[in-house]
Amino acid sequence: MSHKILVVDDHKVFAESIASVLRNKYEVVEVSSVEKAIQIVTTFSPDLIVTDLQLPDQDGFYLIKSVKSKGLDIKILVLSSLTNQSTIHKLIQLGINGFLNKNVSSIDLLNAIQKILQGESFFQADIYNDYIKNFKLKTDKSNEITPREIDVLKLIIEEKTTSEIAEILNISNYTVEGYRKNLLNKTGATNVVGLIKYAMKINLI
């Protein structure tokens, strides 16, 4: 059975050209808005969404967040001319599977889609390398996890309450909540599960 792909782009000619290329290998549906995309996700059940960020009703960020919030196992490839580092950073934090500039060739697009459907990530090399060299260098220092934050993180993972953490570390509940907020901001996590994933990534657990 071929994979299903949902193309979301309000430029009709561009969307049709993409869909035409993809239909040689995949089952494809194209829509022009986030509203239509969200409506069709449950009925079409795509394996992958290829979306622009600049859309008429809501932007692509809203679509990505909506899909993620539903807990759906759908991979997301962003195809956009917005390639600035802050945009790439935000998309990475949202957990997308790939990013390509809109001027990409059909061969590169097919290659990216194939890799993503196989479980890999695919970010256009020049854009991602620029992000790594510039944006992350600017933010890494301010995003370093302090030793005290590590102490709090360990206790959060142990499912200690705010009051218990405060008592163990001899600090106030208010201070504990401050550390918790800092950890969420610095790791890009939105909840305890995200913090656990971060802890596993740095071999804390």
PDB file of C-alpha atoms in Angstrom:
ATOM      1  CA  MET A   1       0.000   0.000   0.000  1.00  0.00           C
ATOM      2  CA  SER A   2       1.400   3.404  -0.950  1.00  0.00           C
ATOM      3  CA  HIS A   3       1.924   6.082   1.656  1.00  0.00           C
ATOM      4  CA  LYS A   4      -0.566   8.934   1.917  1.00  0.00           C
ATOM      5  CA  ILE A   5       0.619  12.536   1.681  1.00  0.00           C
ATOM      6  CA  LEU A   6      -1.334  15.711   2.403  1.00  0.00           C
ATOM      7  CA  VAL A   7      -0.033  18.828   0.626  1.00  0.00           C
ATOM      8  CA  VAL A   8      -1.002  22.156   2.229  1.00  0.00           C
ATOM      9  CA  ASP A   9      -0.294  25.260   0.137  1.00  0.00           C
ATOM     10  CA  ASP A  10      -2.481  28.125  -1.034  1.00  0.00           C
ATOM     11  CA  HIS A  11      -0.546  28.677  -4.263  1.00  0.00           C
ATOM     12  CA  LYS A  12      -2.629  26.440  -6.517  1.00  0.00           C
ATOM     13  CA  VAL A  13      -0.117  26.023  -9.358  1.00  0.00           C
ATOM     14  CA  PHE A  14       2.698  25.226  -6.922  1.00  0.00           C
ATOM     15  CA  ALA A  15       0.562  22.762  -4.950  1.00  0.00           C
ATOM     16  CA  GLU A  16      -0.610  21.031  -8.120  1.00  0.00           C
ATOM     17  CA  SER A  17       2.947  20.702  -9.420  1.00  0.00           C
ATOM     18  CA  ILE A  18       4.076  19.126  -6.153  1.00  0.00           C
ATOM     19  CA  ALA A  19       1.090  16.787  -6.087  1.00  0.00           C
ATOM     20  CA  SER A  20       1.771  15.794  -9.701  1.00  0.00           C
ATOM     21  CA  VAL A  21       5.350  14.814  -8.860  1.00  0.00           C
ATOM     22  CA  LEU A  22       4.320  12.887  -5.746  1.00  0.00           C
ATOM     23  CA  ARG A  23       1.440  10.985  -7.353  1.00  0.00           C
ATOM     24  CA  ASN A  24       3.945   8.867  -9.255  1.00  0.00           C
ATOM     25  CA  LYS A  25       4.737   7.137  -5.952  1.00  0.00           C
ATOM     26  CA  TYR A  26       2.151   8.155  -3.354  1.00  0.00           C
ATOM     27  CA  GLU A  27      -1.537   8.770  -2.734  1.00  0.00           C
ATOM     28  CA  VAL A  28      -1.863  12.546  -2.539  1.00  0.00           C
ATOM     29  CA  VAL A  29      -4.504  15.057  -1.461  1.00  0.00           C
ATOM     30  CA  GLU A  30      -3.920  18.806  -1.717  1.00  0.00           C
ATOM     31  CA  VAL A  31      -5.664  21.564   0.239  1.00  0.00           C
ATOM     32  CA  SER A  32      -5.194  25.322   0.379  1.00  0.00           C
ATOM     33  CA  SER A  33      -5.777  26.150   4.031  1.00  0.00           C
ATOM     34  CA  VAL A  34      -5.070  25.001   7.566  1.00  0.00           C
ATOM     35  CA  GLU A  35      -8.800  24.648   8.268  1.00  0.00           C
ATOM     36  CA  LYS A  36      -9.239  22.229   5.370  1.00  0.00           C
ATOM     37  CA  ALA A  37      -6.083  20.363   6.352  1.00  0.00           C
ATOM     38  CA  ILE A  38      -7.297  19.804   9.910  1.00  0.00           C
ATOM     39  CA  GLN A  39     -10.695  18.661   8.611  1.00  0.00           C
ATOM     40  CA  ILE A  40      -9.219  16.099   6.244  1.00  0.00           C
ATOM     41  CA  VAL A  41      -6.526  14.731   8.562  1.00  0.00           C
ATOM     42  CA  THR A  42      -8.889  12.369  10.366  1.00  0.00           C
ATOM     43  CA  THR A  43     -10.593  11.051   7.217  1.00  0.00           C
ATOM     44  CA  PHE A  44      -7.574  10.817   4.921  1.00  0.00           C
ATOM     45  CA  SER A  45      -5.131   9.709   7.649  1.00  0.00           C
ATOM     46  CA  PRO A  46      -1.945  10.921   5.917  1.00  0.00           C
ATOM     47  CA  ASP A  47       1.451   9.453   6.764  1.00  0.00           C
ATOM     48  CA  LEU A  48       3.067  12.775   5.947  1.00  0.00           C
ATOM     49  CA  ILE A  49       2.009  16.409   5.699  1.00  0.00           C
ATOM     50  CA  VAL A  50       3.963  18.673   3.357  1.00  0.00           C
ATOM     51  CA  THR A  51       3.076  22.222   4.317  1.00  0.00           C
ATOM     52  CA  ASP A  52       3.969  25.827   3.659  1.00  0.00           C
ATOM     53  CA  LEU A  53       4.136  28.218   6.626  1.00  0.00           C
ATOM     54  CA  GLN A  54       2.418  31.185   5.004  1.00  0.00           C
ATOM     55  CA  LEU A  55      -1.234  30.240   4.600  1.00  0.00           C
ATOM     56  CA  PRO A  56      -4.421  32.332   4.308  1.00  0.00           C
ATOM     57  CA  ASP A  57      -6.328  31.443   7.483  1.00  0.00           C
ATOM     58  CA  GLN A  58      -3.851  30.202  10.089  1.00  0.00           C
ATOM     59  CA  ASP A  59      -0.126  29.730   9.556  1.00  0.00           C
ATOM     60  CA  GLY A  60       1.758  26.466   9.253  1.00  0.00           C
ATOM     61  CA  PHE A  61       2.862  26.685  12.878  1.00  0.00           C
ATOM     62  CA  TYR A  62      -0.777  26.441  13.940  1.00  0.00           C
ATOM     63  CA  LEU A  63      -1.257  23.360  11.761  1.00  0.00           C
ATOM     64  CA  ILE A  64       1.827  21.670  13.197  1.00  0.00           C
ATOM     65  CA  LYS A  65       0.732  22.395  16.772  1.00  0.00           C
ATOM     66  CA  SER A  66      -2.785  21.117  16.029  1.00  0.00           C
ATOM     67  CA  VAL A  67      -1.487  17.834  14.612  1.00  0.00           C
ATOM     68  CA  LYS A  68       0.908  17.389  17.520  1.00  0.00           C
ATOM     69  CA  SER A  69      -1.794  18.173  20.079  1.00  0.00           C
ATOM     70  CA  LYS A  70      -4.005  15.410  18.682  1.00  0.00           C
ATOM     71  CA  GLY A  71      -1.225  12.880  19.269  1.00  0.00           C
ATOM     72  CA  LEU A  72      -1.440  11.712  15.671  1.00  0.00           C
ATOM     73  CA  ASP A  73       1.467   9.750  14.227  1.00  0.00           C
ATOM     74  CA  ILE A  74       1.900  12.013  11.211  1.00  0.00           C
ATOM     75  CA  LYS A  75       5.292  13.137   9.961  1.00  0.00           C
ATOM     76  CA  ILE A  76       5.678  16.773   8.915  1.00  0.00           C
ATOM     77  CA  LEU A  77       7.847  18.259   6.187  1.00  0.00           C
ATOM     78  CA  VAL A  78       7.846  22.058   5.931  1.00  0.00           C
ATOM     79  CA  LEU A  79       8.360  23.466   2.445  1.00  0.00           C
ATOM     80  CA  SER A  80       8.795  27.222   2.796  1.00  0.00           C
ATOM     81  CA  SER A  81      10.717  30.281   1.645  1.00  0.00           C
ATOM     82  CA  LEU A  82      10.955  31.395   5.291  1.00  0.00           C
ATOM     83  CA  THR A  83      14.462  30.149   6.049  1.00  0.00           C
ATOM     84  CA  ASN A  84      15.610  32.531   8.793  1.00  0.00           C
ATOM     85  CA  GLN A  85      17.238  30.970  11.819  1.00  0.00           C
ATOM     86  CA  SER A  86      14.519  31.873  14.327  1.00  0.00           C
ATOM     87  CA  THR A  87      11.934  30.148  12.122  1.00  0.00           C
ATOM     88  CA  ILE A  88      14.069  27.008  11.824  1.00  0.00           C
ATOM     89  CA  HIS A  89      14.628  27.011  15.578  1.00  0.00           C
ATOM     90  CA  LYS A  90      10.895  27.280  16.288  1.00  0.00           C
ATOM     91  CA  LEU A  91      10.128  24.463  13.860  1.00  0.00           C
ATOM     92  CA  ILE A  92      12.761  22.197  15.405  1.00  0.00           C
ATOM     93  CA  GLN A  93      11.287  22.900  18.840  1.00  0.00           C
ATOM     94  CA  LEU A  94       7.881  21.850  17.476  1.00  0.00           C
ATOM     95  CA  GLY A  95       9.360  18.522  16.403  1.00  0.00           C
ATOM     96  CA  ILE A  96       9.003  18.625  12.631  1.00  0.00           C
ATOM     97  CA  ASN A  97      10.686  15.890  10.602  1.00  0.00           C
ATOM     98  CA  GLY A  98      12.185  17.997   7.834  1.00  0.00           C
ATOM     99  CA  PHE A  99      12.557  21.367   6.146  1.00  0.00           C
ATOM    100  CA  LEU A 100      13.213  22.380   2.542  1.00  0.00           C
ATOM    101  CA  ASN A 101      13.306  25.713   0.758  1.00  0.00           C
ATOM    102  CA  LYS A 102      10.487  26.127  -1.756  1.00  0.00           C
ATOM    103  CA  ASN A 103      12.968  26.349  -4.627  1.00  0.00           C
ATOM    104  CA  VAL A 104      14.079  22.753  -4.045  1.00  0.00           C
ATOM    105  CA  SER A 105      14.217  20.377  -7.006  1.00  0.00           C
ATOM    106  CA  SER A 106      11.660  17.594  -7.397  1.00  0.00           C
ATOM    107  CA  ILE A 107      14.440  15.028  -6.977  1.00  0.00           C
ATOM    108  CA  ASP A 108      15.497  16.511  -3.638  1.00  0.00           C
ATOM    109  CA  LEU A 109      11.867  16.690  -2.535  1.00  0.00           C
ATOM    110  CA  LEU A 110      11.269  13.027  -3.332  1.00  0.00           C
ATOM    111  CA  ASN A 111      14.507  12.083  -1.600  1.00  0.00           C
ATOM    112  CA  ALA A 112      13.540  14.012   1.535  1.00  0.00           C
ATOM    113  CA  ILE A 113      10.067  12.461   1.625  1.00  0.00           C
ATOM    114  CA  GLN A 114      11.444   8.953   1.202  1.00  0.00           C
ATOM    115  CA  LYS A 115      13.890   9.414   4.083  1.00  0.00           C
ATOM    116  CA  ILE A 116      11.270  10.938   6.358  1.00  0.00           C
ATOM    117  CA  LEU A 117       8.815   8.118   5.663  1.00  0.00           C
ATOM    118  CA  GLN A 118      11.615   5.702   6.549  1.00  0.00           C
ATOM    119  CA  GLY A 119      11.874   7.323   9.969  1.00  0.00           C
ATOM    120  CA  GLU A 120      14.740   9.735   9.369  1.00  0.00           C
ATOM    121  CA  SER A 121      14.871  13.523   9.606  1.00  0.00           C
ATOM    122  CA  PHE A 122      15.759  15.608   6.563  1.00  0.00           C
ATOM    123  CA  PHE A 123      16.742  19.267   6.780  1.00  0.00           C
ATOM    124  CA  GLN A 124      18.183  21.100   3.785  1.00  0.00           C
ATOM    125  CA  ALA A 125      21.920  21.041   4.473  1.00  0.00           C
ATOM    126  CA  ASP A 126      22.838  24.688   3.847  1.00  0.00           C
ATOM    127  CA  ILE A 127      19.914  26.004   5.900  1.00  0.00           C
ATOM    128  CA  TYR A 128      20.500  23.632   8.806  1.00  0.00           C
ATOM    129  CA  ASN A 129      24.258  24.184   8.852  1.00  0.00           C
ATOM    130  CA  ASP A 130      23.723  27.949   8.930  1.00  0.00           C
ATOM    131  CA  TYR A 131      21.341  27.483  11.837  1.00  0.00           C
ATOM    132  CA  ILE A 132      23.810  25.332  13.759  1.00  0.00           C
ATOM    133  CA  LYS A 133      26.714  27.746  13.230  1.00  0.00           C
ATOM    134  CA  ASN A 134      24.866  30.949  13.979  1.00  0.00           C
ATOM    135  CA  PHE A 135      21.602  30.693  15.887  1.00  0.00           C
ATOM    136  CA  LYS A 136      22.618  27.946  18.291  1.00  0.00           C
ATOM    137  CA  LEU A 137      25.952  29.630  19.048  1.00  0.00           C
ATOM    138  CA  LYS A 138      24.018  32.721  20.123  1.00  0.00           C
ATOM    139  CA  THR A 139      21.575  30.830  22.330  1.00  0.00           C
ATOM    140  CA  ASP A 140      23.532  27.910  23.772  1.00  0.00           C
ATOM    141  CA  LYS A 141      25.253  29.874  26.535  1.00  0.00           C
ATOM    142  CA  SER A 142      22.020  31.315  27.890  1.00  0.00           C
ATOM    143  CA  ASN A 143      20.381  27.900  27.572  1.00  0.00           C
ATOM    144  CA  GLU A 144      22.945  25.991  29.598  1.00  0.00           C
ATOM    145  CA  ILE A 145      21.391  23.935  32.378  1.00  0.00           C
ATOM    146  CA  THR A 146      22.862  24.918  35.737  1.00  0.00           C
ATOM    147  CA  PRO A 147      23.927  22.328  38.356  1.00  0.00           C
ATOM    148  CA  ARG A 148      21.014  23.376  40.597  1.00  0.00           C
ATOM    149  CA  GLU A 149      18.571  22.963  37.714  1.00  0.00           C
ATOM    150  CA  ILE A 150      19.995  19.472  37.178  1.00  0.00           C
ATOM    151  CA  ASP A 151      19.270  18.718  40.847  1.00  0.00           C
ATOM    152  CA  VAL A 152      15.669  19.850  40.385  1.00  0.00           C
ATOM    153  CA  LEU A 153      15.354  17.899  37.140  1.00  0.00           C
ATOM    154  CA  LYS A 154      16.488  14.690  38.832  1.00  0.00           C
ATOM    155  CA  LEU A 155      13.860  15.123  41.528  1.00  0.00           C
ATOM    156  CA  ILE A 156      11.136  15.924  38.989  1.00  0.00           C
ATOM    157  CA  ILE A 157      11.998  12.674  37.195  1.00  0.00           C
ATOM    158  CA  GLU A 158      11.673  10.883  40.540  1.00  0.00           C
ATOM    159  CA  GLU A 159       8.094  12.272  40.620  1.00  0.00           C
ATOM    160  CA  LYS A 160       8.739  14.458  43.651  1.00  0.00           C
ATOM    161  CA  THR A 161       6.202  17.209  44.280  1.00  0.00           C
ATOM    162  CA  THR A 162       7.152  20.878  44.417  1.00  0.00           C
ATOM    163  CA  SER A 163       6.945  20.805  48.218  1.00  0.00           C
ATOM    164  CA  GLU A 164       9.109  17.684  48.445  1.00  0.00           C
ATOM    165  CA  ILE A 165      11.735  19.176  46.126  1.00  0.00           C
ATOM    166  CA  ALA A 166      11.732  22.390  48.161  1.00  0.00           C
ATOM    167  CA  GLU A 167      12.278  20.448  51.388  1.00  0.00           C
ATOM    168  CA  ILE A 168      15.032  18.236  49.954  1.00  0.00           C
ATOM    169  CA  LEU A 169      16.947  21.177  48.470  1.00  0.00           C
ATOM    170  CA  ASN A 170      16.120  23.543  51.347  1.00  0.00           C
ATOM    171  CA  ILE A 171      14.591  26.163  49.043  1.00  0.00           C
ATOM    172  CA  SER A 172      11.119  27.706  48.729  1.00  0.00           C
ATOM    173  CA  ASN A 173       8.262  26.327  46.638  1.00  0.00           C
ATOM    174  CA  TYR A 174       8.401  29.547  44.615  1.00  0.00           C
ATOM    175  CA  THR A 175      12.083  28.933  43.795  1.00  0.00           C
ATOM    176  CA  VAL A 176      11.339  25.354  42.760  1.00  0.00           C
ATOM    177  CA  GLU A 177       8.653  26.574  40.353  1.00  0.00           C
ATOM    178  CA  GLY A 178      11.142  29.081  38.956  1.00  0.00           C
ATOM    179  CA  TYR A 179      13.639  26.286  38.265  1.00  0.00           C
ATOM    180  CA  ARG A 180      10.878  24.182  36.711  1.00  0.00           C
ATOM    181  CA  LYS A 181       9.927  27.049  34.383  1.00  0.00           C
ATOM    182  CA  ASN A 182      13.591  27.583  33.424  1.00  0.00           C
ATOM    183  CA  LEU A 183      13.982  23.892  32.613  1.00  0.00           C
ATOM    184  CA  LEU A 184      10.949  23.922  30.332  1.00  0.00           C
ATOM    185  CA  ASN A 185      12.186  27.051  28.544  1.00  0.00           C
ATOM    186  CA  LYS A 186      15.771  25.859  28.141  1.00  0.00           C
ATOM    187  CA  THR A 187      14.947  22.335  26.978  1.00  0.00           C
ATOM    188  CA  GLY A 188      12.000  23.314  24.788  1.00  0.00           C
ATOM    189  CA  ALA A 189       9.826  20.822  26.661  1.00  0.00           C
ATOM    190  CA  THR A 190       6.167  21.487  27.391  1.00  0.00           C
ATOM    191  CA  ASN A 191       5.656  18.966  30.190  1.00  0.00           C
ATOM    192  CA  VAL A 192       7.350  16.373  32.399  1.00  0.00           C
ATOM    193  CA  VAL A 193       7.478  13.854  29.545  1.00  0.00           C
ATOM    194  CA  GLY A 194       9.531  16.339  27.552  1.00  0.00           C
ATOM    195  CA  LEU A 195      11.889  16.828  30.485  1.00  0.00           C
ATOM    196  CA  ILE A 196      12.330  13.060  30.795  1.00  0.00           C
ATOM    197  CA  LYS A 197      13.210  12.850  27.092  1.00  0.00           C
ATOM    198  CA  TYR A 198      15.778  15.618  27.582  1.00  0.00           C
ATOM    199  CA  ALA A 199      17.234  13.819  30.612  1.00  0.00           C
ATOM    200  CA  MET A 200      17.601  10.642  28.544  1.00  0.00           C
ATOM    201  CA  LYS A 201      19.261  12.643  25.765  1.00  0.00           C
ATOM    202  CA  ILE A 202      21.967  13.944  28.133  1.00  0.00           C
ATOM    203  CA  ASN A 203      22.291  10.507  29.790  1.00  0.00           C
ATOM    204  CA  LEU A 204      20.937  11.765  33.109  1.00  0.00           C
ATOM    205  CA  ILE A 205      18.758   8.644  33.345  1.00  0.00           C
TER     206      ILE A 205
END
